[in-house]
mmCIF file of C-alpha atoms in Angstrom:
data_model
loop_
_atom_site.group_PDB
_atom_site.id
_atom_site.type_symbol
_atom_site.label_atom_id
_atom_site.label_comp_id
_atom_site.label_asym_id
_atom_site.label_seq_id
_atom_site.Cartn_x
_atom_site.Cartn_y
_atom_site.Cartn_z
ATOM 1 C CA MET A 213 4.842 -3.220 -31.715
ATOM 2 C CA GLU A 214 3.805 -0.163 -29.695
ATOM 3 C CA GLN A 215 2.372 1.457 -32.796
ATOM 4 C CA ASP A 216 0.587 -1.792 -33.744
ATOM 5 C CA PHE A 217 -1.202 -1.922 -30.417
ATOM 6 C CA GLU A 218 -2.151 1.748 -30.648
ATOM 7 C CA SER A 219 -3.756 0.961 -34.004
ATOM 8 C CA LEU A 220 -5.598 -2.004 -32.465
ATOM 9 C CA LYS A 221 -6.842 0.201 -29.645
ATOM 10 C CA GLU A 222 -8.167 2.789 -32.044
ATOM 11 C CA LYS A 223 -9.846 0.258 -34.333
ATOM 12 C CA TYR A 224 -11.214 -2.357 -31.937
ATOM 13 C CA PHE A 225 -11.100 -1.016 -28.379
ATOM 14 C CA GLN A 226 -12.086 2.623 -28.836
ATOM 15 C CA PRO A 227 -15.773 1.980 -29.720
ATOM 16 C CA LEU A 228 -16.092 -0.382 -26.739
ATOM 17 C CA MET A 229 -14.367 2.077 -24.434
ATOM 18 C CA GLU A 230 -16.745 4.862 -25.450
ATOM 19 C CA ALA A 231 -19.756 2.586 -24.934
ATOM 20 C CA SER A 232 -18.492 1.403 -21.523
ATOM 21 C CA ASN A 233 -17.382 4.725 -20.100
ATOM 22 C CA HIS A 234 -20.761 5.742 -18.660
ATOM 23 C CA LEU A 235 -22.020 2.311 -17.607
ATOM 24 C CA PRO A 236 -22.693 1.963 -13.833
ATOM 25 C CA LEU A 237 -20.341 -1.028 -13.707
ATOM 26 C CA PRO A 238 -16.599 -1.297 -12.922
ATOM 27 C CA ILE A 239 -15.111 -2.122 -16.336
ATOM 28 C CA ALA A 240 -11.553 -2.084 -17.648
ATOM 29 C CA PHE A 241 -9.702 -3.247 -20.750
ATOM 30 C CA CYS A 242 -6.457 -5.218 -20.862
ATOM 31 C CA ASP A 243 -4.035 -6.220 -23.594
ATOM 32 C CA LYS A 244 -3.156 -9.798 -24.579
ATOM 33 C CA GLU A 245 -0.724 -9.997 -21.615
ATOM 34 C CA LEU A 246 -3.600 -9.057 -19.241
ATOM 35 C CA CYS A 247 -2.080 -5.668 -18.416
ATOM 36 C CA GLN A 248 -4.757 -3.023 -17.876
ATOM 37 C CA PHE A 249 -4.539 0.046 -20.075
ATOM 38 C CA TRP A 250 -7.956 1.690 -19.577
ATOM 39 C CA GLU A 251 -10.690 1.961 -16.911
ATOM 40 C CA ASN A 252 -14.156 3.456 -17.224
ATOM 41 C CA SER A 253 -15.414 6.405 -15.159
ATOM 42 C CA TYR A 254 -17.351 4.213 -12.714
ATOM 43 C CA LEU A 255 -14.279 2.110 -11.892
ATOM 44 C CA LYS A 256 -12.105 5.195 -11.440
ATOM 45 C CA LYS A 257 -14.656 6.821 -9.140
ATOM 46 C CA TYR A 258 -15.665 3.897 -6.915
ATOM 47 C CA TYR A 259 -12.737 1.480 -7.177
ATOM 48 C CA PRO A 260 -9.626 3.608 -7.859
ATOM 49 C CA PHE A 261 -7.395 1.060 -6.131
ATOM 50 C CA LEU A 262 -8.231 -1.366 -8.967
ATOM 51 C CA CYS A 263 -6.819 1.064 -11.522
ATOM 52 C CA GLY A 264 -3.306 0.609 -12.810
ATOM 53 C CA ARG A 265 -1.404 -1.541 -15.245
ATOM 54 C CA ASN A 266 -0.731 -4.437 -12.832
ATOM 55 C CA SER A 267 -4.014 -4.475 -10.875
ATOM 56 C CA LEU A 268 -5.547 -7.393 -12.769
ATOM 57 C CA ILE A 269 -2.374 -9.482 -12.489
ATOM 58 C CA SER A 270 -2.289 -8.866 -8.721
ATOM 59 C CA LEU A 271 -5.893 -10.012 -8.251
ATOM 60 C CA LEU A 272 -5.165 -13.160 -10.269
ATOM 61 C CA HIS A 273 -2.432 -14.159 -7.834
ATOM 62 C CA GLY A 274 -2.666 -17.916 -7.304
ATOM 63 C CA TYR A 275 -3.789 -18.619 -10.866
ATOM 64 C CA ASP A 276 -1.573 -19.628 -13.771
ATOM 65 C CA VAL A 277 -1.856 -16.462 -15.850
ATOM 66 C CA SER A 278 -0.357 -18.139 -18.917
ATOM 67 C CA ASP A 279 -3.123 -20.779 -18.770
ATOM 68 C CA ILE A 280 -5.746 -18.041 -18.548
ATOM 69 C CA ILE A 281 -4.277 -16.297 -21.594
ATOM 70 C CA PHE A 282 -4.186 -19.572 -23.528
ATOM 71 C CA SER A 283 -7.817 -20.260 -22.618
ATOM 72 C CA LEU A 284 -8.869 -16.798 -23.789
ATOM 73 C CA GLN A 285 -7.005 -17.321 -27.058
ATOM 74 C CA GLU A 286 -8.752 -20.619 -27.746
ATOM 75 C CA GLN A 287 -12.284 -20.069 -26.412
ATOM 76 C CA ASN A 288 -14.629 -17.325 -27.497
ATOM 77 C CA THR A 289 -16.387 -17.289 -24.121
ATOM 78 C CA SER A 290 -16.190 -15.244 -20.936
ATOM 79 C CA SER A 291 -14.449 -16.722 -17.900
ATOM 80 C CA SER A 292 -14.773 -15.718 -14.233
ATOM 81 C CA PHE A 293 -12.068 -15.952 -11.587
ATOM 82 C CA PRO A 294 -12.754 -15.356 -7.865
ATOM 83 C CA SER A 295 -9.725 -13.646 -6.384
ATOM 84 C CA ARG A 296 -7.715 -16.045 -4.247
ATOM 85 C CA LEU A 297 -6.244 -13.326 -2.093
ATOM 86 C CA PRO A 298 -7.405 -13.525 1.534
ATOM 87 C CA MET A 299 -10.080 -11.002 2.580
ATOM 88 C CA VAL A 300 -10.776 -10.143 -1.082
ATOM 89 C CA GLN A 301 -14.329 -10.741 -2.290
ATOM 90 C CA THR A 302 -13.811 -9.653 -5.887
ATOM 91 C CA THR A 303 -14.602 -11.785 -8.920
ATOM 92 C CA ILE A 304 -12.938 -10.955 -12.232
ATOM 93 C CA THR A 305 -14.796 -11.744 -15.453
ATOM 94 C CA LEU A 306 -12.728 -11.678 -18.634
ATOM 95 C CA SER A 307 -14.370 -11.474 -22.064
ATOM 96 C CA PRO A 308 -11.846 -12.049 -24.891
ATOM 97 C CA LEU A 309 -11.556 -9.678 -27.853
ATOM 98 C CA TYR A 310 -10.303 -10.657 -31.304
ATOM 99 C CA ASP A 311 -9.275 -8.779 -34.429
ATOM 100 C CA SER A 312 -10.723 -9.322 -37.910
ATOM 101 C CA GLU A 313 -8.481 -12.371 -38.365
ATOM 102 C CA ASN A 314 -9.762 -13.930 -35.128
ATOM 103 C CA ILE A 315 -6.478 -13.326 -33.315
ATOM 104 C CA PHE A 316 -6.720 -12.636 -29.568
ATOM 105 C CA ILE A 317 -5.804 -8.989 -28.856
ATOM 106 C CA GLY A 318 -7.058 -8.403 -25.303
ATOM 107 C CA ALA A 319 -10.087 -8.600 -23.054
ATOM 108 C CA THR A 320 -12.858 -6.687 -21.363
ATOM 109 C CA VAL A 321 -12.544 -6.910 -17.574
ATOM 110 C CA HIS A 322 -15.545 -6.718 -15.260
ATOM 111 C CA PHE A 323 -14.961 -6.574 -11.496
ATOM 112 C CA SER A 324 -17.748 -7.670 -9.146
ATOM 113 C CA VAL A 325 -17.879 -8.142 -5.372
ATOM 114 C CA THR A 326 -19.515 -11.548 -5.262
ATOM 115 C CA SER A 327 -17.058 -14.147 -4.008
ATOM 116 C CA GLN A 328 -17.396 -15.236 -0.379
ATOM 117 C CA GLU A 329 -13.990 -16.936 -0.457
ATOM 118 C CA LEU A 330 -11.761 -15.501 2.249
ATOM 119 C CA PHE A 331 -8.729 -17.700 1.654
ATOM 120 C CA PRO A 332 -7.176 -19.023 -1.544
ATOM 121 C CA SER A 333 -8.092 -22.440 -2.903
ATOM 122 C CA ASN A 334 -4.457 -23.264 -3.595
ATOM 123 C CA ALA A 335 -3.436 -25.310 -0.549
ATOM 124 C CA ASN A 336 0.207 -24.235 -0.449
ATOM 125 C CA ARG A 337 -0.635 -20.549 -0.827
ATOM 126 C CA ALA A 338 -3.353 -20.826 1.833
ATOM 127 C CA GLN A 339 -1.006 -22.583 4.254
ATOM 128 C CA GLU A 340 1.675 -19.955 3.688
ATOM 129 C CA MET A 341 -0.727 -17.077 4.394
ATOM 130 C CA LEU A 342 -2.312 -18.745 7.429
ATOM 131 C CA GLN A 343 1.147 -19.386 8.843
ATOM 132 C CA ASN A 344 1.972 -15.714 8.248
ATOM 133 C CA PHE A 345 -1.175 -14.622 10.125
ATOM 134 C CA ASN A 346 -0.447 -17.062 12.920
ATOM 135 C CA THR A 347 3.165 -15.965 13.356
ATOM 136 C CA THR A 348 2.407 -12.243 13.076
ATOM 137 C CA LEU A 349 -0.157 -12.323 15.889
ATOM 138 C CA ARG A 350 1.074 -15.273 17.998
ATOM 139 C CA ASP A 351 4.646 -14.027 18.514
ATOM 140 C CA PRO A 352 3.672 -10.704 20.151
ATOM 141 C CA LEU A 353 0.990 -12.504 22.196
ATOM 142 C CA ASN A 354 3.603 -14.944 23.525
ATOM 143 C CA SER A 355 5.802 -11.975 24.326
ATOM 144 C CA ILE A 356 2.954 -10.278 26.217
ATOM 145 C CA PHE A 357 2.047 -13.356 28.273
ATOM 146 C CA SER A 358 5.676 -14.091 29.062
ATOM 147 C CA GLY A 359 6.286 -10.500 30.124
ATOM 148 C CA LEU A 360 3.212 -10.410 32.348
ATOM 149 C CA SER A 361 4.245 -13.635 34.045
ATOM 150 C CA THR A 362 7.762 -12.349 34.695
ATOM 151 C CA MET A 363 6.456 -9.008 35.978
ATOM 152 C CA ALA A 364 4.119 -10.765 38.392
ATOM 153 C CA ARG A 365 7.010 -12.737 39.897
ATOM 154 C CA ARG A 366 9.244 -9.667 40.202
ATOM 155 C CA LEU A 367 6.516 -7.555 41.767
ATOM 156 C CA GLU A 368 6.101 -10.249 44.406
ATOM 157 C CA LEU A 369 9.749 -9.574 45.285
ATOM 158 C CA ASP A 370 9.205 -5.776 45.145
ATOM 159 C CA ASP A 371 11.603 -5.630 42.183
ATOM 160 C CA VAL A 372 9.741 -2.725 40.553
ATOM 161 C CA SER A 373 12.645 -1.088 38.728
ATOM 162 C CA SER A 374 13.463 -4.167 36.621
ATOM 163 C CA CYS A 375 9.879 -4.187 35.327
ATOM 164 C CA GLU A 376 10.475 -1.089 33.192
ATOM 165 C CA ALA A 377 12.108 -3.059 30.375
ATOM 166 C CA LEU A 378 9.236 -5.555 30.487
ATOM 167 C CA ILE A 379 6.700 -2.737 30.214
ATOM 168 C CA GLN A 380 8.512 -1.510 27.109
ATOM 169 C CA GLN A 381 8.432 -5.045 25.677
ATOM 170 C CA LEU A 382 4.692 -5.360 26.327
ATOM 171 C CA ASN A 383 4.077 -1.941 24.813
ATOM 172 C CA HIS A 384 6.014 -2.891 21.686
ATOM 173 C CA SER A 385 4.129 -6.177 21.347
ATOM 174 C CA CYS A 386 0.734 -4.507 21.721
ATOM 175 C CA TYR A 387 1.588 -1.878 19.116
ATOM 176 C CA HIS A 388 2.739 -4.562 16.709
ATOM 177 C CA MET A 389 -0.587 -6.369 17.063
ATOM 178 C CA LEU A 390 -2.466 -3.088 16.652
ATOM 179 C CA LYS A 391 -0.521 -2.376 13.467
ATOM 180 C CA SER A 392 -1.335 -5.843 12.107
ATOM 181 C CA CYS A 393 -5.037 -5.405 12.883
ATOM 182 C CA ASN A 394 -5.109 -1.923 11.330
ATOM 183 C CA SER A 395 -3.362 -3.165 8.207
ATOM 184 C CA LEU A 396 -5.796 -6.056 7.809
ATOM 185 C CA SER A 397 -8.742 -3.732 8.344
ATOM 186 C CA GLU A 398 -7.495 -1.169 5.809
ATOM 187 C CA TYR A 399 -6.675 -3.863 3.259
ATOM 188 C CA THR A 400 -10.048 -5.597 3.608
ATOM 189 C CA THR A 401 -11.875 -2.277 3.303
ATOM 190 C CA TYR A 402 -10.017 -1.384 0.133
ATOM 191 C CA SER A 403 -10.222 -4.844 -1.410
ATOM 192 C CA ASN A 404 -13.990 -4.935 -1.074
ATOM 193 C CA GLY A 405 -14.663 -1.468 -2.452
ATOM 194 C CA LEU A 406 -15.639 0.092 0.886
ATOM 195 C CA ALA A 407 -12.832 2.622 1.319
ATOM 196 C CA LYS A 408 -13.669 6.325 1.347
ATOM 197 C CA LEU A 409 -11.412 9.350 1.376
ATOM 198 C CA ASN A 410 -11.907 11.968 4.064
ATOM 199 C CA LEU A 411 -10.524 14.825 1.960
ATOM 200 C CA LYS A 412 -9.605 18.185 3.402
ATOM 201 C CA LEU A 413 -7.912 21.094 1.731
ATOM 202 C CA ILE A 414 -4.463 21.544 3.269
ATOM 203 C CA SER A 415 -1.734 24.108 2.860
ATOM 204 C CA LEU A 416 0.814 21.582 1.598
ATOM 205 C CA ASN A 417 4.124 23.217 2.563
ATOM 206 C CA LEU A 418 2.973 24.120 6.067
ATOM 207 C CA TYR A 419 1.481 20.676 6.607
ATOM 208 C CA LEU A 420 4.547 18.804 5.352
ATOM 209 C CA SER A 421 6.974 21.065 7.180
ATOM 210 C CA ASP A 422 5.296 20.394 10.531
ATOM 211 C CA LEU A 423 4.818 16.678 9.869
ATOM 212 C CA LEU A 424 8.359 16.025 8.671
ATOM 213 C CA LYS A 425 9.961 18.074 11.447
ATOM 214 C CA HIS A 426 8.172 15.896 13.947
ATOM 215 C CA LEU A 427 9.130 12.715 12.120
ATOM 216 C CA GLN A 428 12.752 13.923 12.162
ATOM 217 C CA MET A 429 12.601 14.074 15.951
ATOM 218 C CA VAL A 430 11.009 10.637 16.200
ATOM 219 C CA VAL A 431 13.431 8.715 13.973
ATOM 220 C CA ARG A 432 16.493 10.543 15.355
ATOM 221 C CA ARG A 433 15.969 8.622 18.605
ATOM 222 C CA SER A 434 16.577 5.438 16.609
ATOM 223 C CA GLY A 435 19.830 6.746 15.130
ATOM 224 C CA VAL A 436 18.386 7.672 11.731
ATOM 225 C CA LYS A 437 18.916 11.012 10.026
ATOM 226 C CA LEU A 438 15.812 12.139 8.152
ATOM 227 C CA THR A 439 16.156 15.036 5.700
ATOM 228 C CA TYR A 440 13.685 16.538 3.279
ATOM 229 C CA THR A 441 13.289 19.131 0.556
ATOM 230 C CA LEU A 442 10.001 20.899 -0.091
ATOM 231 C CA PRO A 443 8.931 22.823 -3.190
ATOM 232 C CA GLU A 444 9.309 26.583 -3.185
ATOM 233 C CA GLN A 445 5.826 26.930 -4.642
ATOM 234 C CA SER A 446 3.062 26.942 -2.043
ATOM 235 C CA ILE A 447 -0.153 25.139 -3.023
ATOM 236 C CA ASN A 448 -3.337 23.882 -1.434
ATOM 237 C CA LEU A 449 -4.075 20.190 -1.911
ATOM 238 C CA ASN A 450 -7.112 18.012 -1.207
ATOM 239 C CA LEU A 451 -5.768 15.140 0.869
ATOM 240 C CA ASP A 452 -6.884 12.447 3.308
ATOM 241 C CA SER A 453 -4.202 13.200 5.886
ATOM 242 C CA ASP A 454 -4.715 10.012 7.952
ATOM 243 C CA LYS A 455 -4.232 7.808 4.900
ATOM 244 C CA PHE A 456 -1.303 9.909 3.691
ATOM 245 C CA ILE A 457 0.442 9.414 7.044
ATOM 246 C CA ILE A 458 -0.008 5.638 6.633
ATOM 247 C CA VAL A 459 1.879 5.872 3.337
ATOM 248 C CA ILE A 460 4.716 8.099 4.495
ATOM 249 C CA THR A 461 5.270 6.305 7.831
ATOM 250 C CA SER A 462 5.074 2.873 6.189
ATOM 251 C CA LEU A 463 7.821 3.874 3.771
ATOM 252 C CA ILE A 464 9.943 5.309 6.592
ATOM 253 C CA SER A 465 9.353 2.155 8.647
ATOM 254 C CA ASN A 466 10.484 -0.038 5.735
ATOM 255 C CA SER A 467 13.658 2.004 5.347
ATOM 256 C CA MET A 468 14.450 1.859 9.057
ATOM 257 C CA ALA A 469 13.865 -1.884 9.241
ATOM 258 C CA PHE A 470 16.399 -2.579 6.506
ATOM 259 C CA PHE A 471 19.407 -0.601 7.626
ATOM 260 C CA GLU A 472 22.451 -2.643 8.554
ATOM 261 C CA GLU A 473 22.613 -3.024 12.322
ATOM 262 C CA ASN A 474 26.115 -1.539 12.696
ATOM 263 C CA GLN A 475 25.774 0.978 9.876
ATOM 264 C CA ASN A 476 27.560 4.227 10.718
ATOM 265 C CA GLU A 477 25.232 6.609 8.927
ATOM 266 C CA LYS A 478 21.576 5.763 8.388
ATOM 267 C CA THR A 479 19.852 8.322 6.194
ATOM 268 C CA ILE A 480 16.397 8.790 4.715
ATOM 269 C CA HIS A 481 15.631 11.659 2.358
ATOM 270 C CA ILE A 482 12.163 12.763 1.263
ATOM 271 C CA ALA A 483 11.993 15.010 -1.794
ATOM 272 C CA VAL A 484 8.707 16.685 -2.738
ATOM 273 C CA THR A 485 8.147 18.284 -6.131
ATOM 274 C CA ILE A 486 5.106 19.795 -7.831
ATOM 275 C CA SER A 487 3.947 19.488 -11.417
ATOM 276 C CA LYS A 488 0.839 20.774 -13.147
ATOM 277 C CA HIS A 489 -1.280 17.734 -12.344
ATOM 278 C CA SER A 490 0.359 16.024 -9.363
ATOM 279 C CA VAL A 491 2.612 16.205 -6.316
ATOM 280 C CA ARG A 492 5.543 13.777 -6.392
ATOM 281 C CA PHE A 493 7.160 12.276 -3.267
ATOM 282 C CA THR A 494 10.469 10.410 -3.452
ATOM 283 C CA VAL A 495 11.628 8.497 -0.362
ATOM 284 C CA SER A 496 15.277 7.382 -0.591
ATOM 285 C CA ASP A 497 17.478 5.534 1.885
ATOM 286 C CA ASN A 498 20.973 4.031 2.088
ATOM 287 C CA GLY A 499 19.884 0.696 3.553
ATOM 288 C CA ILE A 500 20.749 -2.801 2.366
ATOM 289 C CA GLY A 501 18.548 -2.529 -0.719
ATOM 290 C CA ILE A 502 16.065 -4.941 -2.305
ATOM 291 C CA SER A 503 17.383 -7.816 -4.386
ATOM 292 C CA PRO A 504 16.398 -7.850 -8.103
ATOM 293 C CA GLU A 505 14.624 -11.195 -7.603
ATOM 294 C CA ILE A 506 12.295 -9.725 -4.977
ATOM 295 C CA LEU A 507 11.706 -6.225 -6.350
ATOM 296 C CA PRO A 508 8.944 -7.153 -8.877
ATOM 297 C CA TYR A 509 6.796 -8.604 -6.078
ATOM 298 C CA VAL A 510 7.062 -6.038 -3.275
ATOM 299 C CA PHE A 511 3.606 -4.520 -3.928
ATOM 300 C CA GLU A 512 1.820 -7.884 -3.949
ATOM 301 C CA PRO A 513 -0.520 -8.547 -0.986
ATOM 302 C CA TYR A 514 1.010 -10.718 1.758
ATOM 303 C CA PHE A 515 4.401 -10.844 0.064
ATOM 304 C CA THR A 516 7.072 -10.556 2.696
ATOM 305 C CA SER A 517 10.783 -11.244 2.674
ATOM 306 C CA GLY A 518 11.784 -9.651 5.931
ATOM 307 C CA ARG A 519 14.968 -9.850 7.943
ATOM 308 C CA HIS A 520 15.113 -12.802 10.311
ATOM 309 C CA ASP A 521 16.772 -10.738 13.056
ATOM 310 C CA LEU A 522 13.742 -8.473 13.500
ATOM 311 C CA GLN A 523 11.689 -9.119 16.630
ATOM 312 C CA PHE A 524 8.399 -9.880 14.894
ATOM 313 C CA SER A 525 7.335 -11.098 11.474
ATOM 314 C CA HIS A 526 5.170 -8.952 9.220
ATOM 315 C CA LEU A 527 2.011 -9.483 7.206
ATOM 316 C CA GLY A 528 3.422 -8.169 3.949
ATOM 317 C CA LEU A 529 0.697 -5.556 3.468
ATOM 318 C CA GLY A 530 2.685 -2.341 3.949
ATOM 319 C CA LEU A 531 3.529 -1.536 0.328
ATOM 320 C CA THR A 532 0.223 -3.024 -0.834
ATOM 321 C CA LEU A 533 -1.650 -0.508 1.328
ATOM 322 C CA CYS A 534 0.610 2.291 0.102
ATOM 323 C CA GLN A 535 -0.278 1.388 -3.472
ATOM 324 C CA MET A 536 -4.028 1.243 -2.713
ATOM 325 C CA ILE A 537 -4.026 4.597 -0.922
ATOM 326 C CA VAL A 538 -1.924 6.288 -3.609
ATOM 327 C CA ARG A 539 -4.224 5.012 -6.354
ATOM 328 C CA HIS A 540 -7.203 6.205 -4.309
ATOM 329 C CA HIS A 541 -5.611 9.646 -4.592
ATOM 330 C CA GLN A 542 -5.363 9.064 -8.370
ATOM 331 C CA GLY A 543 -1.594 8.602 -8.217
ATOM 332 C CA GLU A 544 0.973 5.909 -8.938
ATOM 333 C CA ILE A 545 3.794 4.340 -6.918
ATOM 334 C CA SER A 546 6.995 2.545 -7.944
ATOM 335 C CA ALA A 547 10.228 1.313 -6.403
ATOM 336 C CA ILE A 548 13.814 0.970 -7.599
ATOM 337 C CA SER A 549 16.714 -0.445 -5.625
ATOM 338 C CA GLY A 550 20.369 -1.381 -5.785
ATOM 339 C CA ASP A 551 23.219 -2.057 -3.376
ATOM 340 C CA HIS A 552 22.753 0.195 -0.352
ATOM 341 C CA HIS A 553 20.076 2.244 -2.031
ATOM 342 C CA THR A 554 16.292 2.069 -2.298
ATOM 343 C CA GLN A 555 13.980 4.706 -3.737
ATOM 344 C CA VAL A 556 10.184 4.671 -3.647
ATOM 345 C CA THR A 557 8.340 7.325 -5.634
ATOM 346 C CA PHE A 558 4.633 8.077 -5.469
ATOM 347 C CA THR A 559 2.358 10.794 -6.785
ATOM 348 C CA LEU A 560 -0.905 12.349 -5.586
ATOM 349 C CA SER A 561 -3.322 14.072 -7.914
ATOM 350 C CA ARG A 562 -3.878 17.819 -7.568
ATOM 351 C CA HIS A 563 -7.398 17.494 -8.982
ATOM 352 C CA LEU A 564 -9.263 15.670 -6.193
ATOM 353 C CA ASN A 565 -12.383 17.504 -5.043
ATOM 354 C CA ASP A 566 -14.589 17.279 -1.991
ATOM 355 C CA ASN A 567 -16.850 19.379 0.208
ATOM 356 C CA TYR A 568 -14.083 21.109 2.174
ATOM 357 C CA LEU A 569 -12.889 23.559 -0.433
ATOM 358 C CA ASP A 570 -13.193 26.538 1.911
ATOM 359 C CA GLU A 571 -11.413 24.916 4.832
ATOM 360 C CA ILE A 572 -7.641 25.148 4.854
ATOM 361 C CA ILE A 573 -5.949 23.168 7.621
ATOM 362 C CA PHE A 574 -2.371 22.449 8.541
ATOM 363 C CA CYS A 575 -0.539 20.930 11.481
ATOM 364 C CA ASP A 576 0.439 24.067 13.349
ATOM 365 C CA ASN A 577 1.301 22.168 16.517
ATOM 366 C CA PRO A 578 3.482 19.057 16.018
ATOM 367 C CA ILE A 579 2.987 18.083 19.673
ATOM 368 C CA ASP A 580 -0.516 16.941 18.632
ATOM 369 C CA TYR A 581 1.070 13.902 17.007
ATOM 370 C CA ILE A 582 2.719 12.948 20.285
ATOM 371 C CA SER A 583 -0.412 13.430 22.384
ATOM 372 C CA ASN A 584 -2.403 10.892 20.342
ATOM 373 C CA SER A 585 -0.640 7.588 20.985
ATOM 374 C CA TYR A 586 -3.096 5.768 18.695
ATOM 375 C CA SER A 587 -2.555 7.971 15.663
ATOM 376 C CA PRO A 588 -1.529 6.319 12.363
ATOM 377 C CA MET A 589 1.958 7.751 12.868
ATOM 378 C CA TYR A 590 2.429 5.898 16.142
ATOM 379 C CA ILE A 591 0.931 2.665 14.866
ATOM 380 C CA TYR A 592 2.811 2.423 11.575
ATOM 381 C CA LEU A 593 6.183 3.296 13.112
ATOM 382 C CA SER A 594 5.664 0.968 16.078
ATOM 383 C CA ASP A 595 8.038 -1.732 14.813
ATOM 384 C CA VAL A 596 11.033 0.587 14.511
ATOM 385 C CA CYS A 597 10.550 3.286 17.166
ATOM 386 C CA ASP A 598 10.783 3.194 20.962
ATOM 387 C CA TRP A 599 7.556 4.922 22.047
ATOM 388 C CA VAL A 600 8.090 4.662 25.794
ATOM 389 C CA ALA A 601 11.262 6.739 25.415
ATOM 390 C CA ILE A 602 9.426 9.589 23.668
#
């Protein structure tokens, strides 16, 4: 079957791919299961987060994909589908392709930012997402108002010392809301083709050594042992460091949130390796793991299956943002999990270029991360770390 599709690609898709590669339009091709297997240069350059085998399926969330495939098989006409994901203004147009025997073999995909629909048409899906928004922002707000009211009463009685715990609670609630707002902002920017990379050339080993040493200190306060291995080879890498920190701290935050409460040893290991074309990061933990039923959906926007004992609910955008940022760096991300083990692997391309090729930077002073309490590191670890204690 693999060889059959390769023959189809060469015979039917290749001429179209060559003709589409230099068009100033975001165009991709998918097979008969609607899995993307090729993107043109324009799409890769301006919409890299839409690249990848499962991108089209993700944007069609809320539609019956089998019905779409059946329609493409039966009708020799193009069909357009506004994405039903909230904050996404992308319309997907699918033009079916057939072989010489008029058998459906795949489709041309054109992405356009035209839909003004902010929430999905499907009532149940819309209600679920709106409830998620409401809970994610309302719970910390209730916590803030309740804490302020209690503090006011205690201050009237000059009970200043007992207010310290309330200040910590308010701080935690505010950070959680800030994280939710940042995640929504990042996701909306990416989904509408507005994201840009602020690339700088970094000395990778020095940068990672300083960053991970600091993260070790941070998570140790929460009873987690963070270890890492870095490559012996020293390279320079073009990287958007702020977006990279979102990825690495989001993955650490996920691991920390899903350790068993009374677990004796909580460990996270980050392994970094270098190949000719990419840098590979593997983040492993010994937490409770992800069930096989959930694992296929963890990168979908707004998908969340969090623990009920956590203080606040979550939007379900963490791994989605990781995937978008990694693809923006021309990489890929995947997850595997079993009992008491989860491993997320992502790559970053070594071939990204920008205007900073003569500027080599690295984090030579880890205290800088502590001094900026609104850095991505603080925000994306806010649900699992006690910042007042640092």
